[in-house]
XYZ file of C-alpha atoms in Angstrom:
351
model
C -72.314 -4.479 179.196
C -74.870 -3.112 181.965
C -78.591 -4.617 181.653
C -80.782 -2.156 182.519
C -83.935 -3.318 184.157
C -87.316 -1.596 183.808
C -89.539 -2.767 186.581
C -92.638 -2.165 187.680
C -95.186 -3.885 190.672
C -98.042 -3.742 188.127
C -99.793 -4.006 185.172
C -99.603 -1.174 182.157
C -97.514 1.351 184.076
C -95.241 2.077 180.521
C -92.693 -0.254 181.350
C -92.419 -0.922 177.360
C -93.096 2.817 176.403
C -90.252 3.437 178.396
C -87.988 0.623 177.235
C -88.660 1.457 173.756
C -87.770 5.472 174.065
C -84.912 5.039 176.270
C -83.208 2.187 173.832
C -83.758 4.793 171.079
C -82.118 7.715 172.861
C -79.332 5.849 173.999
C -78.807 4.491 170.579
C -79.170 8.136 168.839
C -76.060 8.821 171.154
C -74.123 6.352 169.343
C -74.002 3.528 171.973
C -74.626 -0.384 171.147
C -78.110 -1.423 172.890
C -79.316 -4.921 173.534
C -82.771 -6.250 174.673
C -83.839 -9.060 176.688
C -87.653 -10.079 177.708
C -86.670 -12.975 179.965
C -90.356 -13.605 180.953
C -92.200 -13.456 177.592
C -96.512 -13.152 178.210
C -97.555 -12.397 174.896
C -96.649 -15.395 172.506
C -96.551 -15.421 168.638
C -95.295 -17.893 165.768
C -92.464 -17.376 164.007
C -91.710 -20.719 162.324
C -91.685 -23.728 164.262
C -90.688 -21.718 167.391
C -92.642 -19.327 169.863
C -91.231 -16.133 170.830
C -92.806 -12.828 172.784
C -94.489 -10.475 170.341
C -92.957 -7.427 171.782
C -89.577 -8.132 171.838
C -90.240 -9.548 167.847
C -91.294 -5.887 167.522
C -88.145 -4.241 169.499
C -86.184 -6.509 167.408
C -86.994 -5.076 164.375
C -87.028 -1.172 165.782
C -83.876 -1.412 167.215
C -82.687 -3.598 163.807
C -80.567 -6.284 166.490
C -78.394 -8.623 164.750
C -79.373 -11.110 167.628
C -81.766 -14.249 166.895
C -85.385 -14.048 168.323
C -83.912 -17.221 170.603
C -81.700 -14.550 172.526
C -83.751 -11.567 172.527
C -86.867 -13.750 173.750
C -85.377 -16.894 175.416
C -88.622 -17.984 177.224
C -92.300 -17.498 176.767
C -94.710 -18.420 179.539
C -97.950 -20.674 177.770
C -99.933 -23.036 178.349
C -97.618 -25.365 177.245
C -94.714 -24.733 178.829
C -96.769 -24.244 182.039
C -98.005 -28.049 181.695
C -94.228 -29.320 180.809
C -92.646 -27.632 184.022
C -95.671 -29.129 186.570
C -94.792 -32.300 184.613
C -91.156 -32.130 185.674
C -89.426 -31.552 182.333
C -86.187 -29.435 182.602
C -87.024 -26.789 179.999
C -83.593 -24.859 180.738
C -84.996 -21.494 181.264
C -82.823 -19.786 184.157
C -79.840 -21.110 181.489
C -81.689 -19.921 178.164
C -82.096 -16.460 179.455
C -78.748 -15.897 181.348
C -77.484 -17.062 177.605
C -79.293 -14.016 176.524
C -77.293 -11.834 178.207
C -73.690 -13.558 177.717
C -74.070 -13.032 173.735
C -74.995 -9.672 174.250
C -71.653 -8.959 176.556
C -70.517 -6.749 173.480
C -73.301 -4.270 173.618
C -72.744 -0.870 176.201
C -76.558 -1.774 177.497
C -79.120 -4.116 177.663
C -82.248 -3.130 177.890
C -84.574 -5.997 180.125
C -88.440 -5.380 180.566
C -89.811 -6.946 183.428
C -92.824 -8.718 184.122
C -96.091 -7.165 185.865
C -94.968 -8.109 188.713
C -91.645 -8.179 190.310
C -91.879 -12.163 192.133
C -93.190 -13.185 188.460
C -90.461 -15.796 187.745
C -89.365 -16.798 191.107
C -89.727 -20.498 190.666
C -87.756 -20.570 187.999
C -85.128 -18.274 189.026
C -85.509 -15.600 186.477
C -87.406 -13.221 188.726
C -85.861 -9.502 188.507
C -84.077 -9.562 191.769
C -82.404 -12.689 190.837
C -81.712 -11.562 187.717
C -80.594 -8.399 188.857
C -77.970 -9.957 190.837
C -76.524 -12.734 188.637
C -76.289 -10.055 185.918
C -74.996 -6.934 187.819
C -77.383 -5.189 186.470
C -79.169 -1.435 187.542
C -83.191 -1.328 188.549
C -85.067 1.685 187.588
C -89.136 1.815 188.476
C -91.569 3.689 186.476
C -94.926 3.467 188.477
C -98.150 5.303 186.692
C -99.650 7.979 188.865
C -102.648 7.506 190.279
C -102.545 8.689 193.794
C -99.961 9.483 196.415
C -100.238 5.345 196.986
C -98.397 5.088 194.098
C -95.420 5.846 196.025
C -95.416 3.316 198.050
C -94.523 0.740 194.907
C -91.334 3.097 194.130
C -90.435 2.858 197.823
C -90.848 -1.107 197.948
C -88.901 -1.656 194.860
C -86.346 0.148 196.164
C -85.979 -1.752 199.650
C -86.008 -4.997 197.928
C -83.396 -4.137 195.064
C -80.899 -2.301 197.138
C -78.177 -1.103 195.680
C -78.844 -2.051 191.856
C -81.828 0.783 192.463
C -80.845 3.741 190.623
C -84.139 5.908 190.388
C -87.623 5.914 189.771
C -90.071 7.546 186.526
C -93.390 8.348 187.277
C -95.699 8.004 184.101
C -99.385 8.793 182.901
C -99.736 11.845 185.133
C -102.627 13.921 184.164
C -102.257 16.981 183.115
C -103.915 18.934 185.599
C -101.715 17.070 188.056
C -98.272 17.029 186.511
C -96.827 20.424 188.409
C -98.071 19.097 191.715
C -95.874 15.842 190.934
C -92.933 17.566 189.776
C -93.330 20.353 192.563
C -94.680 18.162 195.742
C -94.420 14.848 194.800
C -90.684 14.373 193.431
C -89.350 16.501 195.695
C -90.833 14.594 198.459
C -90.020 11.376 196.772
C -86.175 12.657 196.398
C -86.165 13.426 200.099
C -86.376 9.770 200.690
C -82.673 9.404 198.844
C -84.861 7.967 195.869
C -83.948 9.995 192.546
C -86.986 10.824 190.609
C -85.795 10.432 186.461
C -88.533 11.396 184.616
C -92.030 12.536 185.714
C -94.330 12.285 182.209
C -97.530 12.982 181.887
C -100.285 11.266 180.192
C -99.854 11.267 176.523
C -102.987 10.846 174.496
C -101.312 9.273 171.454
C -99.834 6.338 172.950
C -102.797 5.235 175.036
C -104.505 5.395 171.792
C -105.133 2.278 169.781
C -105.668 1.289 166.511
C -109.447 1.089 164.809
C -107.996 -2.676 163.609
C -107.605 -3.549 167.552
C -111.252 -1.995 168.381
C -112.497 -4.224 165.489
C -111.154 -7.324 167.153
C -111.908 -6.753 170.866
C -115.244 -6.790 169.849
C -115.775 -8.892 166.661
C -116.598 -6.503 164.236
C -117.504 -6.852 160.578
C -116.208 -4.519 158.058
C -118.415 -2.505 156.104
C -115.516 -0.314 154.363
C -112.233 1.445 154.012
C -109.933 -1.757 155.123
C -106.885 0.740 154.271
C -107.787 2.737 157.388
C -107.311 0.181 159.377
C -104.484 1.138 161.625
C -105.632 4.889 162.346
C -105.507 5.585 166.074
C -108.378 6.116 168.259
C -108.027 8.245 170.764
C -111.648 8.402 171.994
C -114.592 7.072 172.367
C -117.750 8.761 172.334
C -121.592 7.122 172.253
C -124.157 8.747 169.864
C -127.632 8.355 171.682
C -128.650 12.136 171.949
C -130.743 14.769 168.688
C -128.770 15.446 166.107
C -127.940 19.237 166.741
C -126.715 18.143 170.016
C -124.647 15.536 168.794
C -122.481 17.517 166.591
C -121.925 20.416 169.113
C -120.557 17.044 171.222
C -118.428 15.620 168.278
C -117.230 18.695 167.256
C -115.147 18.759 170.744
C -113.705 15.337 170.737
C -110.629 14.739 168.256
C -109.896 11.229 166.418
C -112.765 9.554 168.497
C -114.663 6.220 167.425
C -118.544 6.912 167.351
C -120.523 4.273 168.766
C -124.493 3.853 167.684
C -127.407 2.162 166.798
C -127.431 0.989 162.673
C -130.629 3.021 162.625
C -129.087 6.498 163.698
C -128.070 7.499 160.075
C -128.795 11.322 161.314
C -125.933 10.632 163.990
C -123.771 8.384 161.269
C -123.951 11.196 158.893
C -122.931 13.963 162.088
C -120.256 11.887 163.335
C -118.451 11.959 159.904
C -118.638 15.338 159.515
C -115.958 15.435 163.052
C -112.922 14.003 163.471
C -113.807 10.983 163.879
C -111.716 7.303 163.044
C -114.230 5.118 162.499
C -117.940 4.143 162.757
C -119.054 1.304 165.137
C -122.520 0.371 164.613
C -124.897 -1.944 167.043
C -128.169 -3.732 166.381
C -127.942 -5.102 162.929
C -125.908 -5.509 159.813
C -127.367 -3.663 156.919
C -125.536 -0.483 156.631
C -127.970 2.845 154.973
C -126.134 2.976 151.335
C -125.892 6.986 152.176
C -123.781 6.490 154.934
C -121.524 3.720 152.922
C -120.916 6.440 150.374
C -120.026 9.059 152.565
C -117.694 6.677 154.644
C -115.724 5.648 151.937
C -115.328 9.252 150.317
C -114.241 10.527 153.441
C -112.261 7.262 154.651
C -113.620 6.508 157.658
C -113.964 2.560 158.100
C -117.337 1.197 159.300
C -117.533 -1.684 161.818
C -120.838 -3.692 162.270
C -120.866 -5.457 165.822
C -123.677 -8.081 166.782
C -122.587 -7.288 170.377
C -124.789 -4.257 172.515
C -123.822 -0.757 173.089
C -122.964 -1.434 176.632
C -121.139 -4.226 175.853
C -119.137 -3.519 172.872
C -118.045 0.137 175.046
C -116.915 -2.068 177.858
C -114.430 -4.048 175.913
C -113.228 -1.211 173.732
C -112.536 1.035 177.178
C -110.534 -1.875 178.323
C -108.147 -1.091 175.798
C -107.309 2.703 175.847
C -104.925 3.556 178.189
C -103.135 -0.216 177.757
C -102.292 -1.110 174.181
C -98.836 -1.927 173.953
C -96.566 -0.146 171.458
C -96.213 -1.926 168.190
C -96.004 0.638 165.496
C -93.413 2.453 164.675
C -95.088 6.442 164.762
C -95.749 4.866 168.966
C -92.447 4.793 168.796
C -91.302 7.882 167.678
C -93.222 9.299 169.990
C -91.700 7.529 173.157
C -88.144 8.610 171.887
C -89.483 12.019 171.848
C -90.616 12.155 175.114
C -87.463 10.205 177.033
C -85.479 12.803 174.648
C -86.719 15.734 176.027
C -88.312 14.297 179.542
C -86.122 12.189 180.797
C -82.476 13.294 182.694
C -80.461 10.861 180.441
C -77.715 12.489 181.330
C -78.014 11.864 185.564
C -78.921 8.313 184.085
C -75.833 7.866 182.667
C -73.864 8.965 185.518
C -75.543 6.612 188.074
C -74.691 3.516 185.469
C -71.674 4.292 184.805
C-alpha cells in the first residue's frame, strides 16, 4: 500500500479535483485505491456520527467497502476544538493512522491534505508527519497565478524531502498555458523538481450549481425546482437597454443574469441566451410574463431581498472554488488526469 499525498500551501488550488481524477484513472487501470481525509473541514451528519462531506462523496464515487469512520477518521468543529483545549484525549493521531492500517490491502491510498501544510501539527497528523509514519509519496499541485507560485512547489519540496515526487500546476489560463508548459516547467524541472501535469483552467469545474447560488445568497424560488443543479458558469449583471443587452448575453454561455424585478425587458432578453437561471433584486413579485416564459423554457427564477452589489459579491466568491460533489465534476477530472497528466512517470517514481 503507498498513500499518496496531495498537498498544497493554500486554499482551492484543486487538491480534490485532482484527488478525485487521479483515484479514477488509477482505478480504470485495474488497481485497488483507498482514500483518507485525515483532517476533515467540512462536517456533515450521517447518523449519530460526524464525518467530512467530501470524503462521504469520494466514498460513494469510488464505491469503498470501507466505513465513513476509516475513510474520515477526524473532523475539525467546534466541538472537537472545545474538547481538545479542555484536555480530553480524543485519539486522533491513532484514529487516522487506523485509517491507513485497514486499508494496507489496497495498491494506493489516496490522502487530501489540508489548506495548509502545518494544519494538524498539534495533533500530529500534519502531512509531514504523516508522510513519514506512513511512507508515503508528496505530490504538490499549486494554481497558477504568477511566477510566485513557484515558490510554494519549491518549499514543499525542501520540507518533504525525499517523499517529494513532483509537482501539478492547475487553473492556468488559457492564454498562459504554453508559456507554463514552455518557460515555466522547464524552468521548474531545472530545479530537479518534475513537473506532472500542467492543466489549465477548466470552465466546467469552477462552475457551480444554480442550487449553491440560491443559498449563498438566500434566494426564494419562483420556479423550475427541477433545474436546480444546472451549472453556472457565469455571471453577468443586466443594467444596460435592451438591444444592448442581448448583443452582451448572446456572448456569454450558461451564465446567471442578475437584475432588478422591474427589468422584465432584460428578464425576457436574458432567456432568450443561454442562460441558467434568473436572479432578481428589489422585490418579490415576479411579472406573470416572465413566470411563463421561465417555466416553458426551464430556467429557475430566484428572488433575493439582498442588493445587486451584494448578492454579486457572494455569488463571485464561489466560482472558481466549489468543491466537486457531482458526479458529471467528476467525469470531467478523470478526463483531464487521463489525458493531462504523465500517469505513467507517476507510476514509475511510486513504485
Amino acid at each position: 500500500m503507498i498513500p499518496i499525498f496531495i498537498i498544497s500551501n493554500r486554499a482551492f488550488t484543486g487538491k480534490n479535483f485532482f484527488a478525485i481524477g487521479l483515484a479514477l484513472t488509477l482505478k480504470e487501470k485495474g488497481f485497488k485505491v483507498g482514500y483518507v481525509r485525515p483532517l476533515g473541514k467540512i462536517p456533515i451528519k450521517k447518523g449519530e456520527e460526524i464525518f467530512d462531506e467530501e470524503a462521504v462523496f469520494i466514498k460513494e464515487l469510488l464505491g469503498l467497502e470501507e466505513p465513513l469512520s476509516v475513510i474520515s477518521p477526524f473532523v475539525f468543529t467546534y466541538e472537537t476544538q472545545y474538547k481538545l483545549l479542555e484536555g480530553v484525549d480524543l485519539r486522533v493521531k491513532e484514529k487516522v493512522m487506523n485509517s491507513f492500517s485497514k486499508q494496507s490491502n489496497k495498491d494506493f491510498v489516496i490522502v487530501v491534505g489540508p489548506n495548509n501544510i502545518f494544519e494538524g501539527f498539534a495533533l500530529g497528523i500534519d502531512v509531514i508527519n504523516l508522510l513519514k509514519e506512513t511512507d508515503g509519496k508528496a505530490i504538490a499541485i499549486q494554481h497558477w497565478d504568477s511566477e510566485l507560485a513557484m515558490d510554494d512547489i519549491f518549499g514543499i519540496k525542501q520540507l518533504t524531502g525525499e517523499k517529494f515526487i513532483g509537482a501539478v500546476i492547475n487553473k492556468v489560463p488559457s492564454e498562459q498555458i504554453n508559456y507554463v508548459k514552455e518557460k515555466i516547467a522547464p524552468f521548474i524541472e531545472g530545479k530537479g523538481i518534475k513537473v506532472l501535469g500542467v492543466f489549465k483552467k477548466d470552465k466546467f469545474l469552477e462552475a457551480v450549481t444554480v442550487r449553491r447560488l440560491m443559498e449563498a445568497i438566500n434566494g426564494g424560488l419562483v420556479c423550475c425546482e427541477n433545474k436546480l443543479d444546472e451549472f453556472v458558469e457565469n455571471i453577468s449583471i443586466g443594467a444596460m437597454d435592451p438591444e444592448t443587452a442581448l448583443s452582451y448575453f448572446l456572448r456569454i454561455p450558461n451564465k446567471a443574469v442578475i437584475t432588478g424585478i422591474h427589468r422584465t425587458d432584460i428578464q425576457i432578453v436574458a432567456m432568450e441566451t443561454s442562460t441558467k437561471c434568473l436572479i432578481l433584486t428589489g422585490g418579490m413579485h415576479v411579472n406573470e410574463t416572465v413566470t411563463g416564459i421561465a417555466k416553458a423554457k426551464g430556467i429557475p427564477i430566484i428572488v433575493t431581498a439582498l442588493d445587486t452589489f451584494t448578492a454579486v459579491d457572494r455569488m463571485e466568491k464561489l466560482m472558481g472554488k466549489a468543491v466537486i460533489r457531482e458526479k458529471d465534476k467528476a467525469l470531467k477530472a478523470k478526463e483531464i488526469i487521463s489525458t493531462e497528466f504523465k500517469i505513467e512517470e507517476f507510476l514509475r517514481k511510486v513504485k
